[in-house]
Short mmCIF file of C-alpha atoms in Angstrom, two decimals:
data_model
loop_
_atom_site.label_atom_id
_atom_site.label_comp_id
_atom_site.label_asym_id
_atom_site.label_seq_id
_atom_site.Cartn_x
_atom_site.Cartn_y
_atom_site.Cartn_z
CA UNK A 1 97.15 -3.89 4.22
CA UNK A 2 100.01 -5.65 5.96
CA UNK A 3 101.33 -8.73 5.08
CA UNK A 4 101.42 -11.04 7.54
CA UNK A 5 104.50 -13.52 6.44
CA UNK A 6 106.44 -9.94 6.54
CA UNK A 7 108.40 -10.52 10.12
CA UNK A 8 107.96 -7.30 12.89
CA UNK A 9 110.73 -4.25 12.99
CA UNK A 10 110.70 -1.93 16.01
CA UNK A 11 110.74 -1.98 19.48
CA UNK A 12 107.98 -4.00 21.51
CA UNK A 13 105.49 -2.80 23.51
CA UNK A 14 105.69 -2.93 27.51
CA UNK A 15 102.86 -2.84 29.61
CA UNK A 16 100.48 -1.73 26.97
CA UNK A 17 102.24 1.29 25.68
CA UNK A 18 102.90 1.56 22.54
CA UNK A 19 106.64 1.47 21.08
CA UNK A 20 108.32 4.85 20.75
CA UNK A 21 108.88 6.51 17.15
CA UNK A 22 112.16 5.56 15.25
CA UNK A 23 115.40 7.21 16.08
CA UNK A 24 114.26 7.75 19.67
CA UNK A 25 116.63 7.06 22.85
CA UNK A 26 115.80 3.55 24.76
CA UNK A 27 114.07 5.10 27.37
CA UNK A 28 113.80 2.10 29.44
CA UNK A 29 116.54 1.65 32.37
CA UNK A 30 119.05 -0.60 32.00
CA UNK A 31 119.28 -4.10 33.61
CA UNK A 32 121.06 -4.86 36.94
CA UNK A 33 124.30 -6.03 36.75
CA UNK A 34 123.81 -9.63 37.15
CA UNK A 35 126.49 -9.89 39.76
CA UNK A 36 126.74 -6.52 42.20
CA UNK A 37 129.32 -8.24 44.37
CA UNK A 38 131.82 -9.44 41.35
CA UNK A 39 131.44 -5.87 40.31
CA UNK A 40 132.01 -4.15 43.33
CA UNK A 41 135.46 -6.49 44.13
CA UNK A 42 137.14 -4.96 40.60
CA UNK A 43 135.90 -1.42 41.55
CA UNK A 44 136.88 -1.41 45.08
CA UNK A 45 140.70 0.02 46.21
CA UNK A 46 143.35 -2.29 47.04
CA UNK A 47 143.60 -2.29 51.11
CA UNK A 48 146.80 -0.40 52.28
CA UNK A 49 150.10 -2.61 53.34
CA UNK A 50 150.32 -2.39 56.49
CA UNK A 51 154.84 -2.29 55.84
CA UNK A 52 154.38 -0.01 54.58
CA UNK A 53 152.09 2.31 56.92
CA UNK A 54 154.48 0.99 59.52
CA UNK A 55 157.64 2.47 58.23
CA UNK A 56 155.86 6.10 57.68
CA UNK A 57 154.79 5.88 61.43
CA UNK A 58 158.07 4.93 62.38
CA UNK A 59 159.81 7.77 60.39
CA UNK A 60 157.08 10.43 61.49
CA UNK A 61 158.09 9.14 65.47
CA UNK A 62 161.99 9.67 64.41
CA UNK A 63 161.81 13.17 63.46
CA UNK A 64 159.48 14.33 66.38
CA UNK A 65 162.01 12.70 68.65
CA UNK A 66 164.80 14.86 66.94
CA UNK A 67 162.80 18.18 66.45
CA UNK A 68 161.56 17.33 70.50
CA UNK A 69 165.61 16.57 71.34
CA UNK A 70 167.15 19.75 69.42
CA UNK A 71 164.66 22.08 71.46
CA UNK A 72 165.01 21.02 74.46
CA UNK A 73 169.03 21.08 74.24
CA UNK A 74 169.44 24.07 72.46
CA UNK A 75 167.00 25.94 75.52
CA UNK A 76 169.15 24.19 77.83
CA UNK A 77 172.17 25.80 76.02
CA UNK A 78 170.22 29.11 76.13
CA UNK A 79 170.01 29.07 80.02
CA UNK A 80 173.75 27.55 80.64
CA UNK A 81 175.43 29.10 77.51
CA UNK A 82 179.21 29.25 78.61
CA UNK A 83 181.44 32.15 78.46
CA UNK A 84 185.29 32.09 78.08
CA UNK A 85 187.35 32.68 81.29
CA UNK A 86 189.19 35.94 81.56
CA UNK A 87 193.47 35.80 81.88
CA UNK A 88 195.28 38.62 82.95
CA UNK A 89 199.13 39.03 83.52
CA UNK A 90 199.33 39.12 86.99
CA UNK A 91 203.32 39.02 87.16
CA UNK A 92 206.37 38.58 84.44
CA UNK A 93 209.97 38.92 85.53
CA UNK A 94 213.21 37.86 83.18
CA UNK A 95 216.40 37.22 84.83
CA UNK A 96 219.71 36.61 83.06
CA UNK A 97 219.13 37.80 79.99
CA UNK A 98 221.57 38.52 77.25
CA UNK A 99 221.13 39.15 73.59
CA UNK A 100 224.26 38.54 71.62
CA UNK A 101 224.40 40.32 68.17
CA UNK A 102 227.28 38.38 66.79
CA UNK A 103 225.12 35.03 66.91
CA UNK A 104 221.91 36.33 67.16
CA UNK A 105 221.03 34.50 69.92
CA UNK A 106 218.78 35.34 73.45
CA UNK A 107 219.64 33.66 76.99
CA UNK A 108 216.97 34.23 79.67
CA UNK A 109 215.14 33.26 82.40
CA UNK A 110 211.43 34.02 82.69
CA UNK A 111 208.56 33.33 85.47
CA UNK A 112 205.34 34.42 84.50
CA UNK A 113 201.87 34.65 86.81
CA UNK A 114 198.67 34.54 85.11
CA UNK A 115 195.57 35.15 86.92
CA UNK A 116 192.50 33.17 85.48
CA UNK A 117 188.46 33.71 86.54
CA UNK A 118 185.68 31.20 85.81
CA UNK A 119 182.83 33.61 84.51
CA UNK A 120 180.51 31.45 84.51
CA UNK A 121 178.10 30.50 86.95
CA UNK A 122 176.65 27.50 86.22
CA UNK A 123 179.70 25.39 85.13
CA UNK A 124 183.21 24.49 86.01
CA UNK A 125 186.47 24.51 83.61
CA UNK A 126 188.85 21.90 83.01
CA UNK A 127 192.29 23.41 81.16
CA UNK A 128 193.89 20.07 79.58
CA UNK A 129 197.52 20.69 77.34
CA UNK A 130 198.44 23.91 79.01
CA UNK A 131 200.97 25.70 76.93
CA UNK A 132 201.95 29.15 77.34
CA UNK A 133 204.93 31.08 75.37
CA UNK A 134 206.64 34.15 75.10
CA UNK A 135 207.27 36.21 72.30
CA UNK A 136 209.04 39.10 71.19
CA UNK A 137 206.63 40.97 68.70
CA UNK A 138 206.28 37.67 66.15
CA UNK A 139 208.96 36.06 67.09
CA UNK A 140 208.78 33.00 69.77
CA UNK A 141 211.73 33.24 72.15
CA UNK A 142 210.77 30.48 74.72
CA UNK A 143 207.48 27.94 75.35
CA UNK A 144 206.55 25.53 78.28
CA UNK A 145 203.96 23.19 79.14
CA UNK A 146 202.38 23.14 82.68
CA UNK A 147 200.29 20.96 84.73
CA UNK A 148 196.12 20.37 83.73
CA UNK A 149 193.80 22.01 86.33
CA UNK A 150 190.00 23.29 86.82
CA UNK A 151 188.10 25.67 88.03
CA UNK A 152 184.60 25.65 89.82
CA UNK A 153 182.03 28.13 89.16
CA UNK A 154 182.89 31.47 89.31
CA UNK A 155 186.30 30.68 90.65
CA UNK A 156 189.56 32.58 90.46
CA UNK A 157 193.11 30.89 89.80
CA UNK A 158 196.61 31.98 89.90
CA UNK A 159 198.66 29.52 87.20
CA UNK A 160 202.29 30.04 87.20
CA UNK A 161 204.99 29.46 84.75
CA UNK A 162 208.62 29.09 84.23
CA UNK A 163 210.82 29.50 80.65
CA UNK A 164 214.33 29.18 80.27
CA UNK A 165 215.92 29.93 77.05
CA UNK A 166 220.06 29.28 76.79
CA UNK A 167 221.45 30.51 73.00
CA UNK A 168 218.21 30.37 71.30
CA UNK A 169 218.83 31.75 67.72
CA UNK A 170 216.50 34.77 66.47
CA UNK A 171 216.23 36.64 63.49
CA UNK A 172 218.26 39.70 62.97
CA UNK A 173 215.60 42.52 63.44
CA UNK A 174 214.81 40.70 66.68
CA UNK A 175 218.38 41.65 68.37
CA UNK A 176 217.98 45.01 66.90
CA UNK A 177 214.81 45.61 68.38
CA UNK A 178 215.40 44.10 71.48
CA UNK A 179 218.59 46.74 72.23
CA UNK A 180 216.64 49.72 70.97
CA UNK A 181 214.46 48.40 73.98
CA UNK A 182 217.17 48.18 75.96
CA UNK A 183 218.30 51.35 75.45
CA UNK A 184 215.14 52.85 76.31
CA UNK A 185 214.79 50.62 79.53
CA UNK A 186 211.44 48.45 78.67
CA UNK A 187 211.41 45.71 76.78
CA UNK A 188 207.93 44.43 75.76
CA UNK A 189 207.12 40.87 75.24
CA UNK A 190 203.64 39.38 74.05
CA UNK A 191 202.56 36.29 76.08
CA UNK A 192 200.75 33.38 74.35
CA UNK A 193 198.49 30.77 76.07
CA UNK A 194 196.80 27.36 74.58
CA UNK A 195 194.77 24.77 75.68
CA UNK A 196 191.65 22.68 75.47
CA UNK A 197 189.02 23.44 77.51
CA UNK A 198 186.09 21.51 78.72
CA UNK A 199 182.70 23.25 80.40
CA UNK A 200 180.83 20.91 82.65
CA UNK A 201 177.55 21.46 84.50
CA UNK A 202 175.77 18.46 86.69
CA UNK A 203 176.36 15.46 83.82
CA UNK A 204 176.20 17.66 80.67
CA UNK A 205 179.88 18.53 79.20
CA UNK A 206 180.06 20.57 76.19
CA UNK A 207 182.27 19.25 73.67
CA UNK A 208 186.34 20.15 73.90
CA UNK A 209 187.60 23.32 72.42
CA UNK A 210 190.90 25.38 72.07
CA UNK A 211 191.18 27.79 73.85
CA UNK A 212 193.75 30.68 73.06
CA UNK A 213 195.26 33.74 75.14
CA UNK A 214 196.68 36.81 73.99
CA UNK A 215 198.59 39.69 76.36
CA UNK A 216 199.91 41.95 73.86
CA UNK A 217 202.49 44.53 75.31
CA UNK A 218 203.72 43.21 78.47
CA UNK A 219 206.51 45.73 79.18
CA UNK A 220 209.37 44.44 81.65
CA UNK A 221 211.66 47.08 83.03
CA UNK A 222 215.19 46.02 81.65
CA UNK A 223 218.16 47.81 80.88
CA UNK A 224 221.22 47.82 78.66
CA UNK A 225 223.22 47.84 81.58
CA UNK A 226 220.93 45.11 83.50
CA UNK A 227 220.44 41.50 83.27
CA UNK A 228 217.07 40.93 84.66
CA UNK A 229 213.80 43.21 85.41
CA UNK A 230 209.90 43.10 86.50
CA UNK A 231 206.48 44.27 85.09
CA UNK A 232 205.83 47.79 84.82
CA UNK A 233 202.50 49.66 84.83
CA UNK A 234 200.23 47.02 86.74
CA UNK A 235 198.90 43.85 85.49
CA UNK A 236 197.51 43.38 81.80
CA UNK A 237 194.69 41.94 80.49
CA UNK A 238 194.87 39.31 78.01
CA UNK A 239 192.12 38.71 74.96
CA UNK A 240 190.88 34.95 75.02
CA UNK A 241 188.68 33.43 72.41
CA UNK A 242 188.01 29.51 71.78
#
């Protein structure tokens, strides 16, 4: 028989059922928090700052901008791409010329007549620094500098030039060579062009470049016996590349 001073172990009754055996879960549910809202506040994220969103909008705007920019300018260079203007020798004459072996020097006039054609049909030229030379093989025997000029679209310019050379000292092969020429009644010079070029179309201008002009082989009908001579064999074209 129970004792009734003994106090009472185990779980309590609820509603009239009796208490479950020891060692059993709690089956009953567990209490409300007493304070949903306090609970919610530490459970919650922390609200975005709005710098922050700001500055990735901003950047996002800055490289659509660029990506947008870059298309549309390198399409534009697509459909106005500019080409290089062609040069040909259209004329090169050399009066008073002398080579003297003793002091290895050249004397000589020369004129020269390039003929130039805008290519392009969209944009002008503008030829800034002009300066065109002469050579003999490697060897520079004169160089001059001539007036700036342009060129509309698809346009076609004759530039002239004038050297003068009085004494200029060479190297020793180049008097050999020159009187082998001489001998065989053509001497050949190489012509040389540079400048900076500018394409323009509308507003637009592409940014400067060099431009340079080779005519290799321009033979001028000159003798041992003569002092002066012309092209031979028709113009010559030139190779240009910027």
């Amino acid at each position: 028989m129970a004792d009734p001073s003994r106090p009472v172990t185990g779980y309590p009754t609820a509603n009239g059922y009796p208490a479950p055996p020891p060692g059993s879960v709690y089956p009953y549910q567990a209490p409300p928090p007493q304070n949903p809202s306090h609970a919610y506040y530490y459970n919650a994220p922390p609200p975005p700052d709005p710098r922050s969103a700001f500055f990735r909008r901003f950047c996002l705007i800055i490289v659509a901008l660029t990506v947008i920019f870059a298309t549309v300018l390198f399409i534009y260079w697509l459909i106005i791409r500019p080409t290089v203007p062609e040069f040909r020798v259209d004329s090169l004459s050399v009066s008073n010329f002398n080579v003297t072996s003793s002091s290895q020097t050249v004397t000589g006039s020369w004129y020269l007549r390039l003929q130039v054609y805008n290519t392009n049909r969209r944009m002008t030229v503008s030829y800034d620094d002009v300066r065109p030379s002469i050579f003999y093989e490697t060897e520079s025997l004169v160089e001059t500098r001539i007036p700036p000029f342009q060129q509309g679209k698809k346009n076609q310019t004759f530039v002239d030039a004038s050297f003068s050379a009085t004494n200029s000292y060479v190297d020793r092969w180049v008097v050999d060579g020159i009187s082998a020429d001489r001998a065989r009644g053509n001497v050949s010079f190489n012509v040389k062009v540079v400048a900076v070029v500018n394409f323009r179309t509308g507003a637009w201008r592409a940014r400067a470049r060099v431009l340079r002009v080779y005519c290799r082989d321009v033979p001028v009908g000159i003798t041992a016996s003569s002092r002066s001579g012309k092209l031979v064999g028709g113009a010559r074209e030139c190779r240009v590349g910027v």
